[in-house]
Short mmCIF file of C-alpha atoms in Angstrom, two decimals:
data_model
loop_
_atom_site.label_atom_id
_atom_site.label_comp_id
_atom_site.label_asym_id
_atom_site.label_seq_id
_atom_site.Cartn_x
_atom_site.Cartn_y
_atom_site.Cartn_z
CA UNK A 19 0.06 0.00 -0.02
CA UNK A 20 3.07 2.24 0.39
CA UNK A 21 4.39 1.90 -3.14
CA UNK A 22 4.75 4.95 -5.10
CA UNK A 23 3.36 5.15 -8.72
CA UNK A 24 4.99 7.01 -11.62
CA UNK A 25 2.84 9.95 -12.98
CA UNK A 26 -0.21 8.67 -14.84
CA UNK A 27 -2.42 9.89 -17.46
CA UNK A 28 -5.97 9.32 -18.06
CA UNK A 29 -6.83 6.60 -20.43
CA UNK A 30 -9.88 5.78 -22.44
CA UNK A 31 -12.53 4.16 -20.39
CA UNK A 32 -15.25 1.62 -21.10
CA UNK A 33 -18.62 2.86 -19.69
CA UNK A 34 -21.12 -0.06 -20.02
CA UNK A 35 -24.83 0.50 -20.62
CA UNK A 36 -26.53 1.95 -17.67
CA UNK A 37 -29.32 0.08 -16.10
CA UNK A 38 -32.76 1.31 -16.53
CA UNK A 39 -33.97 0.63 -13.22
CA UNK A 40 -33.73 3.99 -11.93
CA UNK A 41 -37.38 4.22 -10.64
CA UNK A 42 -37.34 7.89 -10.31
CA UNK A 43 -40.33 9.67 -9.05
CA UNK A 44 -40.84 13.23 -7.78
CA UNK A 45 -41.31 11.93 -4.28
CA UNK A 46 -38.27 10.02 -4.35
CA UNK A 47 -35.75 12.84 -5.10
CA UNK A 48 -33.61 14.22 -2.16
CA UNK A 49 -35.73 16.95 -0.24
CA UNK A 50 -32.43 18.75 0.86
CA UNK A 51 -29.62 20.23 -1.48
CA UNK A 52 -26.71 22.44 -0.69
CA UNK A 53 -26.55 26.10 -1.33
CA UNK A 54 -24.04 27.45 -3.95
CA UNK A 55 -21.90 28.45 -0.98
CA UNK A 56 -21.83 25.04 0.46
CA UNK A 57 -20.98 23.52 -2.77
CA UNK A 58 -18.12 25.98 -3.34
CA UNK A 59 -16.95 25.14 0.38
CA UNK A 60 -17.07 21.34 -0.57
CA UNK A 61 -14.87 21.83 -3.63
CA UNK A 62 -12.05 23.32 -1.43
CA UNK A 63 -11.46 19.99 0.42
CA UNK A 64 -8.40 21.20 2.40
CA UNK A 65 -8.11 24.06 4.83
CA UNK A 66 -6.04 25.27 7.92
CA UNK A 67 -7.05 26.62 11.08
CA UNK A 68 -4.24 28.91 12.64
CA UNK A 69 -3.83 29.21 16.52
CA UNK A 70 -1.82 31.98 18.06
CA UNK A 71 -2.66 33.24 21.56
CA UNK A 72 -1.52 33.48 25.25
CA UNK A 73 -0.60 29.59 25.76
CA UNK A 74 2.12 30.27 23.32
CA UNK A 75 3.79 32.63 25.79
CA UNK A 76 2.59 31.22 29.08
CA UNK A 77 2.59 27.36 28.71
CA UNK A 78 -0.09 25.68 31.07
CA UNK A 79 -2.13 28.75 31.13
CA UNK A 80 -5.89 27.59 31.60
CA UNK A 81 -8.35 30.25 30.74
CA UNK A 82 -11.12 28.67 33.04
CA UNK A 83 -9.13 29.79 35.98
CA UNK A 84 -10.79 33.33 35.72
CA UNK A 85 -8.85 36.24 36.90
CA UNK A 86 -5.38 34.53 35.98
CA UNK A 87 -5.13 35.70 32.19
CA UNK A 88 -1.64 36.79 31.18
CA UNK A 89 -0.93 40.50 30.76
CA UNK A 90 -0.96 41.87 27.16
CA UNK A 91 2.71 42.63 27.79
CA UNK A 92 3.87 39.06 27.26
CA UNK A 93 2.61 39.02 23.71
CA UNK A 94 5.52 40.06 21.59
CA UNK A 95 6.12 38.07 18.37
CA UNK A 96 9.42 40.06 16.98
CA UNK A 97 9.40 38.07 13.73
CA UNK A 98 5.64 37.75 12.80
CA UNK A 99 5.03 37.02 9.16
CA UNK A 100 1.61 36.24 7.90
CA UNK A 101 2.86 35.64 4.40
CA UNK A 102 4.97 32.74 5.99
CA UNK A 103 1.98 31.35 7.57
CA UNK A 104 0.05 31.39 4.43
CA UNK A 105 2.77 30.08 2.12
CA UNK A 106 3.16 26.99 4.31
CA UNK A 107 -0.74 26.45 4.16
CA UNK A 108 -0.46 26.74 0.32
CA UNK A 109 2.39 24.43 0.30
CA UNK A 110 0.09 21.72 1.86
CA UNK A 111 -2.60 22.38 -0.62
CA UNK A 112 -4.92 24.34 1.54
CA UNK A 113 -7.51 26.20 -0.28
CA UNK A 114 -9.00 28.28 2.69
CA UNK A 115 -7.56 29.37 6.14
CA UNK A 116 -9.29 30.31 9.32
CA UNK A 117 -7.46 32.57 11.82
CA UNK A 118 -8.45 32.10 15.34
CA UNK A 119 -8.82 35.83 15.96
CA UNK A 120 -9.94 35.38 19.67
CA UNK A 121 -9.51 32.06 21.33
CA UNK A 122 -10.85 31.33 24.79
CA UNK A 123 -8.46 33.57 26.85
CA UNK A 124 -10.28 36.49 25.33
CA UNK A 125 -7.12 38.12 23.94
CA UNK A 126 -7.97 39.62 20.57
CA UNK A 127 -5.44 39.63 17.70
CA UNK A 128 -6.93 43.03 16.42
CA UNK A 129 -7.11 46.31 18.03
CA UNK A 130 -10.74 45.81 19.15
CA UNK A 131 -12.76 48.76 20.55
CA UNK A 132 -14.82 46.42 22.98
CA UNK A 133 -12.17 46.20 25.66
CA UNK A 134 -8.37 46.61 26.52
CA UNK A 135 -7.29 42.94 26.18
CA UNK A 136 -5.91 42.91 22.72
CA UNK A 137 -2.75 43.63 20.55
CA UNK A 138 -3.24 47.47 21.04
CA UNK A 139 -1.97 47.02 24.61
CA UNK A 140 0.96 44.68 23.61
CA UNK A 141 4.58 45.63 22.82
CA UNK A 142 4.19 44.05 19.18
CA UNK A 143 4.41 46.97 16.79
CA UNK A 144 3.94 49.24 19.98
CA UNK A 145 0.39 48.51 20.02
CA UNK A 146 -0.26 49.66 16.44
CA UNK A 147 -0.43 46.27 14.71
CA UNK A 148 -3.59 44.28 13.39
CA UNK A 149 -2.86 40.65 12.87
CA UNK A 150 -6.15 39.89 11.38
CA UNK A 151 -5.48 42.66 8.80
CA UNK A 152 -2.30 41.25 8.05
CA UNK A 153 -3.63 37.57 7.81
CA UNK A 154 -6.46 38.57 5.28
CA UNK A 155 -3.94 40.52 3.10
CA UNK A 156 -1.75 37.44 3.06
CA UNK A 157 -4.65 35.06 2.10
CA UNK A 158 -5.53 37.53 -0.76
CA UNK A 159 -1.79 37.48 -1.90
CA UNK A 160 -1.47 33.71 -1.78
CA UNK A 161 -4.83 32.94 -3.50
CA UNK A 162 -6.47 31.33 -0.25
CA UNK A 163 -9.89 32.02 0.87
CA UNK A 164 -9.78 33.90 4.44
CA UNK A 165 -11.87 32.91 7.35
CA UNK A 166 -12.24 33.89 11.14
CA UNK A 167 -12.73 32.14 14.25
CA UNK A 168 -14.04 34.20 17.09
CA UNK A 169 -15.59 32.14 20.15
CA UNK A 170 -18.38 33.64 21.68
CA UNK A 171 -18.99 30.79 23.88
CA UNK A 172 -15.97 31.01 25.88
CA UNK A 173 -13.78 34.19 27.24
CA UNK A 174 -11.54 33.86 30.19
CA UNK A 175 -10.96 37.55 30.40
CA UNK A 176 -14.81 38.18 30.60
CA UNK A 177 -15.43 35.17 32.82
CA UNK A 178 -17.45 33.57 30.25
CA UNK A 179 -17.68 29.82 29.76
CA UNK A 180 -19.79 27.49 27.39
CA UNK A 181 -22.17 28.30 26.12
CA UNK A 182 -21.47 31.85 26.16
CA UNK A 183 -22.72 32.74 29.82
CA UNK A 184 -21.06 35.17 32.27
CA UNK A 185 -19.92 33.29 35.35
CA UNK A 186 -19.97 34.24 39.10
CA UNK A 187 -17.17 36.56 39.85
CA UNK A 188 -17.39 38.59 36.75
CA UNK A 189 -17.34 42.33 36.76
CA UNK A 190 -19.80 42.46 33.77
CA UNK A 191 -23.19 41.37 33.27
CA UNK A 192 -24.66 39.24 30.66
CA UNK A 193 -26.08 42.25 28.79
CA UNK A 194 -22.40 43.68 28.93
CA UNK A 195 -20.86 40.65 27.47
CA UNK A 196 -23.51 40.60 24.74
CA UNK A 197 -22.54 43.82 23.60
CA UNK A 198 -18.74 42.97 23.71
CA UNK A 199 -19.76 39.99 21.32
CA UNK A 200 -21.78 42.26 19.10
CA UNK A 201 -19.03 44.82 18.85
CA UNK A 202 -16.35 42.39 18.14
CA UNK A 203 -18.23 40.40 15.47
CA UNK A 204 -19.16 43.61 13.79
CA UNK A 205 -15.60 44.68 13.78
CA UNK A 206 -14.44 41.16 12.41
CA UNK A 207 -17.27 40.72 9.76
CA UNK A 208 -17.18 44.32 8.57
CA UNK A 209 -13.64 45.61 8.49
CA UNK A 210 -11.67 43.03 6.62
CA UNK A 211 -13.77 42.18 3.53
CA UNK A 212 -15.60 39.13 2.58
CA UNK A 213 -14.94 36.02 4.61
CA UNK A 214 -15.10 32.38 3.17
CA UNK A 215 -15.85 30.76 6.63
CA UNK A 216 -16.72 31.92 10.24
CA UNK A 217 -16.15 29.59 13.09
CA UNK A 218 -18.22 29.27 16.44
CA UNK A 219 -16.30 26.83 18.75
CA UNK A 220 -18.96 25.79 21.35
CA UNK A 221 -21.89 27.11 19.02
CA UNK A 222 -23.99 30.09 19.70
CA UNK A 223 -25.98 30.98 22.59
CA UNK A 224 -29.48 31.64 21.35
CA UNK A 225 -31.41 34.86 22.04
CA UNK A 226 -34.05 32.88 23.98
CA UNK A 227 -31.32 31.78 26.41
CA UNK A 228 -29.83 35.23 26.87
CA UNK A 229 -27.31 35.40 23.95
CA UNK A 230 -26.49 38.23 21.76
CA UNK A 231 -28.31 38.55 18.24
CA UNK A 232 -25.50 36.90 16.28
CA UNK A 233 -27.84 35.68 13.53
CA UNK A 234 -28.77 39.33 12.65
CA UNK A 235 -25.17 40.48 12.53
CA UNK A 236 -24.09 37.53 10.20
CA UNK A 237 -26.96 38.24 7.88
CA UNK A 238 -26.05 41.80 7.82
CA UNK A 239 -22.28 41.52 7.12
CA UNK A 240 -21.38 38.00 5.92
CA UNK A 241 -24.31 36.55 4.42
CA UNK A 242 -22.74 34.05 2.11
CA UNK A 243 -20.15 32.91 4.85
CA UNK A 244 -20.02 29.39 5.79
CA UNK A 245 -20.53 29.03 9.34
CA UNK A 246 -19.10 26.36 11.56
CA UNK A 247 -21.80 25.54 14.29
CA UNK A 248 -23.31 28.69 13.45
CA UNK A 249 -26.97 30.15 14.12
CA UNK A 250 -29.49 27.49 13.13
CA UNK A 251 -31.25 29.87 10.78
CA UNK A 252 -28.03 30.56 8.66
CA UNK A 253 -28.27 29.06 5.36
CA UNK A 254 -24.74 27.94 4.97
CA UNK A 255 -23.97 25.75 8.03
CA UNK A 256 -21.32 23.09 8.50
CA UNK A 257 -21.03 20.99 11.59
CA UNK A 258 -18.36 19.07 13.81
CA UNK A 259 -17.62 15.38 13.17
CA UNK A 260 -17.21 14.58 16.85
CA UNK A 261 -13.47 14.41 17.43
CA UNK A 262 -10.39 16.40 16.71
CA UNK A 263 -8.34 13.67 15.17
CA UNK A 264 -9.46 14.21 11.44
CA UNK A 265 -11.56 10.99 11.40
CA UNK A 266 -15.12 11.43 10.00
CA UNK A 267 -17.73 8.96 11.04
CA UNK A 268 -18.56 6.31 8.40
CA UNK A 269 -21.16 7.01 7.00
CA UNK A 270 -21.02 10.67 7.04
CA UNK A 271 -24.04 12.42 5.34
CA UNK A 272 -24.12 16.00 4.06
CA UNK A 273 -27.57 16.31 5.81
CA UNK A 274 -28.45 16.43 9.41
CA UNK A 275 -31.18 17.39 11.65
CA UNK A 276 -29.25 20.15 13.49
CA UNK A 277 -25.91 21.76 13.58
CA UNK A 278 -23.37 21.12 16.34
CA UNK A 279 -22.64 23.01 19.41
CA UNK A 280 -19.61 21.25 20.80
CA UNK A 281 -16.36 22.93 22.14
CA UNK A 282 -14.08 20.03 20.87
CA UNK A 283 -12.89 18.99 24.35
CA UNK A 284 -14.95 15.85 24.60
CA UNK A 285 -15.11 13.31 21.66
CA UNK A 286 -18.79 12.51 20.74
CA UNK A 287 -19.97 9.57 18.79
CA UNK A 288 -22.80 9.49 16.56
CA UNK A 289 -22.03 12.58 14.58
CA UNK A 290 -22.44 11.18 11.16
CA UNK A 291 -25.73 13.11 10.36
CA UNK A 292 -28.66 11.39 8.64
CA UNK A 293 -29.74 10.36 5.16
CA UNK A 294 -33.03 11.92 5.79
CA UNK A 295 -31.83 15.12 7.71
CA UNK A 296 -33.89 18.23 7.35
CA UNK A 297 -30.84 20.71 6.62
CA UNK A 298 -27.77 20.57 4.47
CA UNK A 299 -25.01 20.83 7.09
CA UNK A 300 -21.81 18.96 5.90
CA UNK A 301 -19.07 17.89 8.35
CA UNK A 302 -15.68 19.59 8.68
CA UNK A 303 -12.90 17.28 10.29
CA UNK A 304 -10.42 19.40 12.25
CA UNK A 305 -7.36 17.99 13.42
CA UNK A 306 -3.82 19.07 14.79
CA UNK A 307 -0.56 18.53 13.01
CA UNK A 308 1.11 17.81 16.30
CA UNK A 309 0.34 15.30 18.95
CA UNK A 310 -0.22 16.68 22.34
CA UNK A 311 -2.02 15.59 25.32
CA UNK A 312 -1.96 18.91 27.29
CA UNK A 313 -4.91 20.97 28.07
CA UNK A 314 -4.93 22.91 24.83
CA UNK A 315 -4.23 19.75 22.83
CA UNK A 316 -1.96 20.16 19.94
CA UNK A 317 -3.46 23.45 18.87
CA UNK A 318 -0.83 25.73 20.59
CA UNK A 319 3.02 25.72 19.94
CA UNK A 320 5.03 24.54 22.94
CA UNK A 321 8.73 24.58 22.97
CA UNK A 322 10.59 21.13 22.46
CA UNK A 323 7.65 19.62 20.76
CA UNK A 324 8.82 19.23 17.37
CA UNK A 325 8.95 15.46 17.57
CA UNK A 326 5.20 15.37 18.12
CA UNK A 327 4.34 16.13 14.55
CA UNK A 328 2.29 13.28 12.72
CA UNK A 329 4.03 11.55 9.98
CA UNK A 330 3.18 11.95 6.33
CA UNK A 331 1.59 8.45 6.54
CA UNK A 332 -0.35 9.48 9.52
CA UNK A 333 -1.87 12.60 7.52
CA UNK A 334 -2.61 10.68 4.45
CA UNK A 335 -4.51 8.26 6.69
CA UNK A 336 -6.55 11.04 8.01
CA UNK A 337 -7.08 12.56 4.60
CA UNK A 338 -8.62 9.42 3.38
CA UNK A 339 -10.84 9.18 6.60
CA UNK A 340 -11.79 12.89 6.27
CA UNK A 341 -11.99 14.23 2.58
CA UNK A 342 -12.36 10.56 1.69
CA UNK A 343 -15.66 10.42 3.92
CA UNK A 344 -17.53 13.30 2.58
CA UNK A 345 -15.95 16.05 4.72
CA UNK A 346 -13.50 18.77 4.45
CA UNK A 347 -10.20 18.36 6.33
CA UNK A 348 -9.07 21.34 8.48
CA UNK A 349 -5.42 21.14 9.84
CA UNK A 350 -4.30 23.14 12.71
CA UNK A 351 -1.23 24.88 12.48
CA UNK A 352 0.78 26.33 15.42
CA UNK A 353 2.44 29.69 15.64
CA UNK A 354 5.69 29.89 17.66
CA UNK A 355 6.67 32.55 20.07
CA UNK A 356 8.59 34.38 17.24
CA UNK A 357 5.33 34.49 15.43
CA UNK A 358 6.21 31.93 12.67
CA UNK A 359 5.09 28.52 11.82
CA UNK A 360 7.87 26.33 13.29
CA UNK A 361 10.51 25.19 10.74
CA UNK A 362 9.67 21.52 11.36
CA UNK A 363 5.98 22.20 10.71
CA UNK A 364 6.61 24.01 7.42
CA UNK A 365 8.68 21.03 6.28
CA UNK A 366 5.94 18.55 7.30
CA UNK A 367 3.18 20.48 5.63
CA UNK A 368 5.04 20.52 2.30
CA UNK A 369 6.01 16.83 2.52
CA UNK A 370 2.22 16.15 3.10
CA UNK A 371 1.09 18.34 0.23
CA UNK A 372 3.82 16.89 -2.10
CA UNK A 373 2.42 13.24 -1.27
CA UNK A 374 -1.11 14.32 -1.85
CA UNK A 375 -0.01 15.76 -5.34
CA UNK A 376 1.84 12.68 -6.05
CA UNK A 377 -0.82 10.27 -5.31
CA UNK A 378 -3.99 12.14 -6.61
CA UNK A 379 -2.71 14.52 -9.34
CA UNK A 380 -3.12 12.03 -12.29
CA UNK A 381 -5.73 9.25 -12.41
CA UNK A 382 -5.16 6.17 -14.14
CA UNK A 383 -8.38 6.24 -15.69
CA UNK A 384 -11.67 8.11 -14.98
CA UNK A 385 -15.38 8.42 -16.06
CA UNK A 386 -18.72 9.69 -14.99
CA UNK A 387 -22.40 9.05 -15.75
CA UNK A 388 -25.89 8.80 -14.43
CA UNK A 389 -27.38 5.53 -13.47
CA UNK A 390 -26.78 2.60 -11.13
CA UNK A 391 -24.14 0.91 -12.94
CA UNK A 392 -20.67 2.04 -14.03
CA UNK A 393 -17.93 -0.05 -15.13
CA UNK A 394 -14.32 0.93 -15.94
CA UNK A 395 -11.34 -0.85 -17.64
CA UNK A 396 -7.86 -0.45 -16.04
CA UNK A 397 -5.66 0.11 -19.10
CA UNK A 398 -2.08 -1.18 -19.20
CA UNK A 399 -2.61 -3.33 -16.02
CA UNK A 400 -1.69 -0.48 -13.53
CA UNK A 401 -1.63 -1.04 -9.72
CA UNK A 402 -4.50 0.52 -8.17
CA UNK A 403 -4.19 2.16 -4.78
CA UNK A 404 -7.08 4.37 -4.48
CA UNK A 405 -10.70 4.33 -6.01
CA UNK A 406 -12.35 7.78 -5.79
CA UNK A 407 -16.04 8.23 -6.16
CA UNK A 408 -17.77 11.62 -6.35
CA UNK A 409 -21.52 12.24 -6.76
CA UNK A 410 -22.90 15.43 -8.26
CA UNK A 411 -24.31 17.08 -4.88
CA UNK A 412 -26.01 19.89 -6.54
CA UNK A 413 -28.89 17.55 -6.75
CA UNK A 414 -28.54 16.27 -3.12
CA UNK A 415 -27.28 12.85 -1.99
CA UNK A 416 -29.02 10.43 -4.39
CA UNK A 417 -27.07 7.41 -3.38
CA UNK A 418 -28.01 5.50 -0.31
CA UNK A 419 -26.03 2.31 -0.74
CA UNK A 420 -23.35 0.89 -3.24
CA UNK A 421 -20.68 -1.68 -3.71
CA UNK A 422 -17.46 -1.54 -5.64
CA UNK A 423 -16.17 -4.80 -7.14
CA UNK A 424 -13.05 -5.62 -9.23
CA UNK A 425 -11.99 -8.33 -11.39
CA UNK A 426 -8.26 -9.23 -10.91
CA UNK A 427 -8.60 -12.43 -13.34
CA UNK A 428 -10.41 -14.54 -10.66
CA UNK A 429 -13.92 -13.32 -11.17
CA UNK A 430 -15.68 -10.43 -9.62
CA UNK A 431 -14.74 -9.57 -5.96
CA UNK A 432 -16.34 -6.90 -3.59
CA UNK A 433 -13.64 -4.24 -2.74
CA UNK A 434 -15.91 -2.07 -0.56
CA UNK A 435 -19.72 -1.61 0.35
CA UNK A 436 -20.91 1.62 1.47
CA UNK A 437 -24.08 3.92 2.05
CA UNK A 438 -23.22 7.45 1.21
CA UNK A 439 -20.89 8.81 -1.57
CA UNK A 440 -21.67 12.50 -1.42
CA UNK A 441 -18.87 15.10 -2.50
CA UNK A 442 -16.06 12.46 -2.32
CA UNK A 443 -15.36 8.83 -1.29
CA UNK A 444 -11.85 7.51 -1.30
CA UNK A 445 -11.51 3.69 -1.06
CA UNK A 446 -7.98 2.74 -0.22
CA UNK A 447 -6.91 -0.64 -1.54
CA UNK A 448 -4.19 -3.12 -1.29
CA UNK A 449 -2.45 -2.17 -4.67
CA UNK A 450 -3.68 -4.99 -6.74
CA UNK A 451 -3.98 -5.00 -10.45
CA UNK A 452 -7.75 -5.35 -11.53
CA UNK A 453 -8.56 -5.72 -15.19
CA UNK A 454 -12.17 -4.01 -14.54
CA UNK A 455 -13.66 -2.16 -11.74
CA UNK A 456 -17.32 -1.67 -11.42
CA UNK A 457 -19.70 0.66 -9.15
CA UNK A 458 -23.30 -0.67 -8.48
CA UNK A 459 -25.54 1.72 -6.69
CA UNK A 460 -27.88 -0.74 -4.76
CA UNK A 461 -30.04 1.93 -3.00
CA UNK A 462 -30.82 5.31 -4.07
CA UNK A 463 -33.49 8.04 -4.75
CA UNK A 464 -33.78 10.24 -7.64
CA UNK A 465 -31.21 9.46 -10.40
CA UNK A 466 -27.58 8.71 -9.23
CA UNK A 467 -25.39 11.10 -10.96
CA UNK A 468 -21.86 10.05 -10.44
CA UNK A 469 -19.43 13.09 -11.22
CA UNK A 470 -16.16 11.04 -10.82
CA UNK A 471 -15.24 7.26 -10.86
CA UNK A 472 -11.68 7.12 -10.87
CA UNK A 473 -8.67 4.80 -10.36
CA UNK A 474 -5.49 6.03 -9.00
#
């Protein structure tokens, strides 16, 4: 399975007659389909989420110990270079990037007017800097779509814990905090141009439970943005997959009955959505590039932990189990105390990107078509390591069950059986040399429309 293939070119395919047993009726068509923004998001497949906050300078800092937040004076990244961050992301193959503009400490990477705990009171650039502005500018420069994470559910500086409620001992009221939330989200969503994705770690406290009117702000300033765990009335939602390890459930449907509201600190099973879900809300599989069992996981840089990086093989496995299971893969990048992606991480990101390009740049053979039977011939007896399936999700998820078989000269053998294909399914094989491979859709609604059936 670890053999490397020489560059391959697509060859002529054999597309057999499609079965005429579609049984399509209006009532059998998928009731839920993605918005154009959700389809665009799915096309990106790979993103990064960048963490840079007080734990970088004060290892072991626990934001839940209210009143112990480090002073802004400790934040001083003397070599900060957001171009370097985004180049590392681009080398991996990321198409979008999410900056953690305000994590759970409450320290803000832009000069917010909401309170004094931000870069404006740090030594960095004598308090005149704006990391969010630099980040967005670098994204545009590198051709990467920008996104912003700003947790409303947690804020150590303001004594706020999940899900966005002011805790005893705070010097502010819930109404005061709601005003802070509204001020900061207005700044982030109106001052830096169009955003591709906004992140709500821990979800959003509804107005009915005392929360700020986040939905109205999102509708006003960033109506087209994808919202991770956003307000339930937002049309462009995505959800968590239940872990921070890059492993989507199997099956993992693009539809669900509700978005998620988790903060990621507890692994949750059963997050695969539902074939009959009432909203289009696909999964995003977030993961760290570094192993770490500390309080903040591997999300923040800690000195002396370069040896905790996942290997390229590890990352490829996570790719197959995230992108290859109908989700996007969001890789966590740490920033060190210099204000840079560590050298070891830069190297590993490029190695991972090079491997992805090597394995998936050129299919051996590819086809597409409507119906419930597709067959493909393997030219020149190539070794097959991956089988890739994609459905045309503009029409919803029509495939409800399928099997993939191949003939290696001993008759047809089942390689894989599954339920959902969705935007992408990657089936990793043992590197055998099949003469033919076929896809049979065994359960469906509407007309199965296979956008891609490829061998790699």
